[in-house]
Coordinates of C-alpha atoms and ligand atoms in Angstrom, one line a residue:
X26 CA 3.3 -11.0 20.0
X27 CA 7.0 -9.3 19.4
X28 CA 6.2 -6.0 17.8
X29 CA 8.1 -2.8 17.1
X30 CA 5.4 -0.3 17.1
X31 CA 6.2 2.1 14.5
X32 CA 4.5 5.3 13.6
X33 CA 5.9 7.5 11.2
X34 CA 6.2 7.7 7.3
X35 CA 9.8 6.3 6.2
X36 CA 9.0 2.9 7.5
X37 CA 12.7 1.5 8.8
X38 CA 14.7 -1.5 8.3
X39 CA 12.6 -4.1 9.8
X40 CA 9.8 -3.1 7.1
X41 CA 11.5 -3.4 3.9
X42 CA 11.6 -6.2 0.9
X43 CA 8.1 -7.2 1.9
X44 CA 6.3 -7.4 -1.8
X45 CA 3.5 -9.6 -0.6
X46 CA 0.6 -8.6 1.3
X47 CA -2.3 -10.1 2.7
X48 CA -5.4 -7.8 3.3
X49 CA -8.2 -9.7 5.7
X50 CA -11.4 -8.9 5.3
X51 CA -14.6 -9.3 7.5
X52 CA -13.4 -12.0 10.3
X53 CA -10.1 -12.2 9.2
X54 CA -8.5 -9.7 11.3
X55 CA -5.1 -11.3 11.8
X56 CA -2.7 -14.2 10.4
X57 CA -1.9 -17.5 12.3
X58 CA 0.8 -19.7 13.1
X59 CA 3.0 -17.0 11.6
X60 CA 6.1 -14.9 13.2
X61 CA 5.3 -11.6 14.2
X62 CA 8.3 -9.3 13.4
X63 CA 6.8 -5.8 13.4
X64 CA 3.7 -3.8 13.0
X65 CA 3.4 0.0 12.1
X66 CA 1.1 2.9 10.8
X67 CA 2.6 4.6 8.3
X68 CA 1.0 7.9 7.4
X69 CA 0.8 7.9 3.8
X70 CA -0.6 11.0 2.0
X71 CA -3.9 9.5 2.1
X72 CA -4.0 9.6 5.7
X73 CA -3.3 6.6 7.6
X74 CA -3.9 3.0 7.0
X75 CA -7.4 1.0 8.7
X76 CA -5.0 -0.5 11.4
X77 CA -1.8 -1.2 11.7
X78 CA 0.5 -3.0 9.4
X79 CA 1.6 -6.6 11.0
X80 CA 5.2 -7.7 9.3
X81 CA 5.1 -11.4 9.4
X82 CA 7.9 -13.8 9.0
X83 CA 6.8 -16.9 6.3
X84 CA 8.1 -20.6 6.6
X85 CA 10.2 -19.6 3.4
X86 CA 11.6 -17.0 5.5
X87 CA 10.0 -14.1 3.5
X88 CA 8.8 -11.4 5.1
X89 CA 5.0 -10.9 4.3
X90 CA 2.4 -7.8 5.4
X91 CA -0.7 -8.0 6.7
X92 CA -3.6 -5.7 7.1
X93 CA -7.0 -5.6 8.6
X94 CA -9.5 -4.0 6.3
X95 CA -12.0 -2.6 8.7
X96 CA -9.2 -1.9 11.6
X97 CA -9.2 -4.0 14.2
X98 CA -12.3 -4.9 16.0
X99 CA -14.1 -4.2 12.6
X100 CA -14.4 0.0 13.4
X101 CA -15.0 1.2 9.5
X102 CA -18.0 0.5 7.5
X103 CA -17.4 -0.7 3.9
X104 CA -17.8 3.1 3.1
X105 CA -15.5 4.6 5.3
X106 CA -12.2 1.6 4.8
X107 CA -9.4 4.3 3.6
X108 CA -8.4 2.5 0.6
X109 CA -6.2 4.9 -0.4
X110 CA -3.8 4.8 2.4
X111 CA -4.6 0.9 2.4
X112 CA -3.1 0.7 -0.6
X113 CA -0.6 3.5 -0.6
X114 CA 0.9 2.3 2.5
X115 CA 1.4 -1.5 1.1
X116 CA 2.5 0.1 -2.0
X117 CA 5.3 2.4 -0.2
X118 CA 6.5 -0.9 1.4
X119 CA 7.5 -2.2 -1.6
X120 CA 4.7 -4.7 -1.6
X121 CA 3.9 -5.9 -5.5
X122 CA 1.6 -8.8 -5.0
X123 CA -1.7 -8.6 -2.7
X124 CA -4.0 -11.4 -1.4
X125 CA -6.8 -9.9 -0.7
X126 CA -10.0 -12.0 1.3
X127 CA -13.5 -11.3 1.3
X128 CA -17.3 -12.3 2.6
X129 CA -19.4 -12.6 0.3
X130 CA -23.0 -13.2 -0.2
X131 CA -23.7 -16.3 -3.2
X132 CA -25.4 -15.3 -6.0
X133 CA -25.6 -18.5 -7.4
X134 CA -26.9 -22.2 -6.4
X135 CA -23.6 -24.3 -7.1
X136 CA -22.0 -21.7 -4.5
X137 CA -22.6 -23.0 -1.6
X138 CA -22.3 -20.9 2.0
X139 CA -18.5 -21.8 2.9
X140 CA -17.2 -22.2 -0.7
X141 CA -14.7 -20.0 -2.5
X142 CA -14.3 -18.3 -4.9
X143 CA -11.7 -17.2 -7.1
X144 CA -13.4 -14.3 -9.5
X145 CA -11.9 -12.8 -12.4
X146 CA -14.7 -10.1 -13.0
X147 CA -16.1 -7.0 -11.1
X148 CA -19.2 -5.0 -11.3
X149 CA -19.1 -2.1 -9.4
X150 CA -22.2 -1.2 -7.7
X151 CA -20.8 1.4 -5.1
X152 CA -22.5 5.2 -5.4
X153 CA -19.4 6.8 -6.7
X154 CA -19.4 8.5 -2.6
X155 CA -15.6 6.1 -1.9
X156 CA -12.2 8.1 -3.1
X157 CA -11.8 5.4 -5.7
X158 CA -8.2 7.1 -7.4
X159 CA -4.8 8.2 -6.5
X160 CA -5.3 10.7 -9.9
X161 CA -7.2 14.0 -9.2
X162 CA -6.6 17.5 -10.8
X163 CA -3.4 18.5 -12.3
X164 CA -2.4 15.2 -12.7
X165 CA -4.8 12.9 -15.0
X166 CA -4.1 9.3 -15.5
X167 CA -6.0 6.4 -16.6
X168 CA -5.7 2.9 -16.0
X169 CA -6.3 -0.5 -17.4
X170 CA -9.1 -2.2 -15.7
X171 CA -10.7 -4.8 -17.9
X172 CA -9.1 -7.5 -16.5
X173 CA -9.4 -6.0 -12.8
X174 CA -7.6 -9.3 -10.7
X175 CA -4.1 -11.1 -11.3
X176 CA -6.4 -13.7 -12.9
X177 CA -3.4 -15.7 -14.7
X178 CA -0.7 -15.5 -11.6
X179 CA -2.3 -14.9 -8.0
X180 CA -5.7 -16.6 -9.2
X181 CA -3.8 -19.3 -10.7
X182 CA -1.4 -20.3 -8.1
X183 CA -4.2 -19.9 -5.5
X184 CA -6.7 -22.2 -7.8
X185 CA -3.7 -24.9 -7.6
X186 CA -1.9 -24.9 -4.6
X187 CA -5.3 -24.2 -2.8
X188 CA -7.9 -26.2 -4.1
X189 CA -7.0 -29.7 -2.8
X190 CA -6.2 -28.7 0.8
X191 CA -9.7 -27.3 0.4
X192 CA -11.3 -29.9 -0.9
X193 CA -9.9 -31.6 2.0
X194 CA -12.0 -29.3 4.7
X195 CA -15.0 -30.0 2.6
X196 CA -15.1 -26.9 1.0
X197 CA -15.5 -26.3 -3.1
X198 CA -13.8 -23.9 -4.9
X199 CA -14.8 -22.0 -7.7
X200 CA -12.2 -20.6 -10.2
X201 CA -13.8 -17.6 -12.2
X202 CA -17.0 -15.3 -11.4
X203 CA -18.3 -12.2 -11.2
X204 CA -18.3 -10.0 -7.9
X205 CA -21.2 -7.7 -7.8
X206 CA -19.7 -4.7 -5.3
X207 CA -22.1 -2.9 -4.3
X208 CA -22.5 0.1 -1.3
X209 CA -23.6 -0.9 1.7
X210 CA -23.4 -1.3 4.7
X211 CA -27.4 -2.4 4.3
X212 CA -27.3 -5.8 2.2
X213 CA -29.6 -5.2 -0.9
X214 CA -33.3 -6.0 -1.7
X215 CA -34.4 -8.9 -3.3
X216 CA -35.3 -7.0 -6.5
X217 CA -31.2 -5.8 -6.7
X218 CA -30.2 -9.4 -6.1
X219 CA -32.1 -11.0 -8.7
X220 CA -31.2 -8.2 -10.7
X221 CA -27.4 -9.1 -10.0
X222 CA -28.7 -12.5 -10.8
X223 CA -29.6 -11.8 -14.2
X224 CA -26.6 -9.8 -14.9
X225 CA -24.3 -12.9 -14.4
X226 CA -23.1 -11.6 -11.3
X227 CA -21.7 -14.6 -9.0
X228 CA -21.1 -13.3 -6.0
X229 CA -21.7 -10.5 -3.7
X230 CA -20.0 -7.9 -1.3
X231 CA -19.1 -4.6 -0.1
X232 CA -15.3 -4.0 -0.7
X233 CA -14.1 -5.4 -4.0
X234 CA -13.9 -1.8 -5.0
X235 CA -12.2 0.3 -5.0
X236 CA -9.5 -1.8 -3.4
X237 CA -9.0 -3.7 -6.7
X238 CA -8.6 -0.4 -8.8
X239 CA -6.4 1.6 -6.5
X240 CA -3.8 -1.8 -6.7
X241 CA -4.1 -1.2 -10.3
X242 CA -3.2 2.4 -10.3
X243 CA -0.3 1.6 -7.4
X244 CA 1.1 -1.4 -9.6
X245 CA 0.3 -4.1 -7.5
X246 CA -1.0 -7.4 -8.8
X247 CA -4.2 -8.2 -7.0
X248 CA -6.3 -10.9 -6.4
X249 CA -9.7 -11.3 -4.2
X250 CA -10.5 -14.5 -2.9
X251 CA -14.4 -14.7 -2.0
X252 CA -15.5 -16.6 1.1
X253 CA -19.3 -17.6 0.4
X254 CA -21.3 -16.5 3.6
X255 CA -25.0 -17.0 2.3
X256 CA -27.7 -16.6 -0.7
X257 CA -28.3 -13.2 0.0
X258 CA -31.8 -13.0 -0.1
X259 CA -32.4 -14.3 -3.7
X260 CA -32.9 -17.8 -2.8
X261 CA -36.4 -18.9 -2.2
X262 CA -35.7 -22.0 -0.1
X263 CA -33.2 -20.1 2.3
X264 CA -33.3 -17.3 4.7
X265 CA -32.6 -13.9 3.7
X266 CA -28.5 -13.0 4.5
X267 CA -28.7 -11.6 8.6
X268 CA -25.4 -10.5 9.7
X269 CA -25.6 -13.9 12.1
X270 CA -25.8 -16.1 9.1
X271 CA -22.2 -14.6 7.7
X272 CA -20.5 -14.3 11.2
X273 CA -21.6 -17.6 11.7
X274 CA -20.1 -18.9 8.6
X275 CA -17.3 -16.3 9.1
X276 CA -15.8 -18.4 11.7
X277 CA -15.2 -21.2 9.5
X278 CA -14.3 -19.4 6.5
X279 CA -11.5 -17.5 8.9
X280 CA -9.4 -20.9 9.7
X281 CA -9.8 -21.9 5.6
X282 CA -8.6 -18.7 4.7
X283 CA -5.7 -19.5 7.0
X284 CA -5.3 -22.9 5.2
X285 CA -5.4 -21.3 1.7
X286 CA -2.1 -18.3 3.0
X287 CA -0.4 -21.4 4.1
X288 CA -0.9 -23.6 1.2
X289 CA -0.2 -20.6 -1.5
X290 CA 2.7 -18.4 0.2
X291 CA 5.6 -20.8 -0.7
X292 CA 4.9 -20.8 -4.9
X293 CA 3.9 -16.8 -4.2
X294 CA 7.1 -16.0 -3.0
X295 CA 8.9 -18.3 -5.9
X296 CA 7.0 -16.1 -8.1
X297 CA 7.4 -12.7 -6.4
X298 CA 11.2 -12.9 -5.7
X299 CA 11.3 -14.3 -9.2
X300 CA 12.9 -17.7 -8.2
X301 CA 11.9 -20.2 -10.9
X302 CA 8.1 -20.8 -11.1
X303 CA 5.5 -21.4 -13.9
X304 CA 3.6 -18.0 -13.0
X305 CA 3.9 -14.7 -13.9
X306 CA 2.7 -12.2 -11.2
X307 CA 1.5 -8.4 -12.4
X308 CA 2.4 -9.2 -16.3
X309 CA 2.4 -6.0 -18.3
X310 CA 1.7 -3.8 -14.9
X311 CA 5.5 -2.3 -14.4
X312 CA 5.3 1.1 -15.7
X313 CA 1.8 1.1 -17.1
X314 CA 0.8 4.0 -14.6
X315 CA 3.9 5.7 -16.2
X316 CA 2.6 5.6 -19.7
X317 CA -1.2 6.0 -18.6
X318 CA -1.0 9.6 -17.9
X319 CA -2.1 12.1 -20.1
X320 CA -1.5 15.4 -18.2
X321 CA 1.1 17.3 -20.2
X322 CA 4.1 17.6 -18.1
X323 CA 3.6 21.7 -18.3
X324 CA 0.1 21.4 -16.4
X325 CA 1.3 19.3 -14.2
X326 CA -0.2 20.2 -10.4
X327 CA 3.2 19.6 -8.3
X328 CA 1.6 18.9 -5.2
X329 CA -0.2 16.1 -6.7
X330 CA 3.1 15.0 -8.6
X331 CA 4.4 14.9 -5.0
X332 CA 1.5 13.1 -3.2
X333 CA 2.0 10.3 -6.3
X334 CA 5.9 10.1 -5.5
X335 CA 4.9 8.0 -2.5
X336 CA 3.6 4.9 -4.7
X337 CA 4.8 6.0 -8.7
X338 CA 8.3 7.2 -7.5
X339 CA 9.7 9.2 -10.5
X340 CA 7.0 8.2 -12.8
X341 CA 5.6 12.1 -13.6
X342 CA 8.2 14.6 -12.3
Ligands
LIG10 C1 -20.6 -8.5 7.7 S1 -21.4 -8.8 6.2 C2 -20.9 -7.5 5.0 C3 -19.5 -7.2 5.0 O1 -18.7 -8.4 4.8 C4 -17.8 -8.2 3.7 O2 -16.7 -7.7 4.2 P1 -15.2 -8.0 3.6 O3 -15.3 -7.8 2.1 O4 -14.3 -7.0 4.2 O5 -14.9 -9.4 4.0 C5 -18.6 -7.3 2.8 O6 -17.8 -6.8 1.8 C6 -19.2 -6.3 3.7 O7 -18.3 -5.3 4.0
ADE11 N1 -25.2 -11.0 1.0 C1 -24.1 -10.1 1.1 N2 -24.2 -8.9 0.4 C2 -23.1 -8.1 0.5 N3 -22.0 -8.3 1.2 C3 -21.9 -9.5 1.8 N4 -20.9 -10.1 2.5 C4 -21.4 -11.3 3.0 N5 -22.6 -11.5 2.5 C5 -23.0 -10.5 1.8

């Protein structure tokens, strides 16, 4: 693998116009059949990122990010992923569209261990013990987060460019659900998962949040694709989840995720570098954060304005 290994906080030539990212999630830990051009560490104000950041080189000759959620070799709990810099970091790069994969445990019969999912709902379920905000004292702002995915652009293009070559692997996808996120890293009783059950929750995992809110706060559209591991440990006809039963799946659902980069990037990058294409990515998200705040500009901590320059340039000095 070529790579310019980078640390530092002004990331240089090689690592700008890259406004698509791809997070990986439990065995998805790096891209295939893809040009390496770079990789870095940026230290963001949130401290640095869960590994370093791999600058790949598309077929459409786009330059596309990608990131490892629990570092390489899997080293942070669901807990412990910085999210923050995660997010901050992608953010700085200029990126303004995320893919983001998951595992996840089914909730549901009709989703099957190996199928995707495509959710446009979150419950969160974590303890309130993650830094889950950019926003802290002395500068108060509140985001939008009923609709908490890019539903109608990333979920869209990924629901239509995707589903066929899926279908093709033998694997179903689901457009729409709920993802229960809950704390972790022990999966939950079977009391909590037929509670989950009964609160229409679809699907199951550990890192929907607060990834999903701190792309809100940064700007960046965002989308989760679920990759169904197992029934958790609802089901009564089928084993309750073991960490075998996802890795085992995991290694399947790794090379599919692979298939669904592949089969999306080209009609993301039409709509990201605003090329003509039917989808809108991150409608009504530029500037939202500028208008969300309601810390009056007198009260304003400065430190804070200038930890929020990183991601929000210019939005509250
Ligand atoms: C190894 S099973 C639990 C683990 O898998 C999922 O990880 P990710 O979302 O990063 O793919 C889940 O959220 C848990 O962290
Ligand atoms: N059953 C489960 N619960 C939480 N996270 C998961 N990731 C994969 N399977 C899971």
């Amino acid at each position: 693998m070529a790579t310019n290994g980078y640390k530092g906080s002004v990331p240089p030539e090689a690592f700008r116009d890259v406004k698509i990212a791809i997070i990986g999630g439990t065995g998805l830990y790096q891209l295939d059949n893809v040009k390496h051009i770079a990789e870095f560490e940026p230290l963001t104000p949130w401290g640095y990122p869960s590994s370093p950041i791999h600058i790949v080189e598309t077929a459409g000759g786009h330059k596309v990010a990608f990131l490892a959620r629990h570092g390489r070799g899997h080293a942070y709990t669901p807990t412990s992923v910085p999210a923050q810099a995660n997010i901050a970091a992608l953010k700085h790069l200029g990126v303004e569209a995320i893919l983001a994969f998951s595992a996840v445990g089914s909730l549901r019969q009709e989703i099957k261990p190996r199928d995707f999912v495509i959710p446009d709902q979150i419950i969160d379920r974590t303890k309130g013990i993650r830094p889950s905000t950019f926003f802290e004292t002395g500068l108060v702002a509140h985001a939008m987060f009923a609709d908490p995915f890019d539903h109608t652009g990333i979920g869209q293009i990924v629901w239509n460019k995707a589903r066929d070559v899926m279908v093709g692997e033998g694997v179903q996808m689901h457009l729409g659900g709920t993802v229960i996120c809950m704390e972790g890293p022990a999966f939950s009783t079977r009391a909590e998962s037929n509670m989950y059950r009964s609160w229409g929750g679809s699907v199951i995992n550990m890192s929907a949040i607060p990834e999903a809110k701190l792309a809100r706060e940064a700007e960046i559209a965002y989308q989760m694709v679920c990759m169904s591991t197992d029934y958790d440990c609802w089901h009564e006809d089928e084993e309750a989840v073991t960490v075998e039963m996802v890795v085992g799946n995991l290694k399947a659902n790794g090379g599919n995720a692979r298939r669904v980069v592949e089969a999306v990037l080209p009609e993301l990058e039409k709509a990201v570098w605003g090329r003509e294409s039917a989808y809108t990515i991150g409608k009504g998200l530029k500037g939202s954060m500028k208008f969300a705040c309601v810390t009056d500009p007198a009260k304003r901590d400065l430190a804070v304005v200038r930890k929020l320059e990183y991601i929000l340039p210019g939005y509250y000095s």
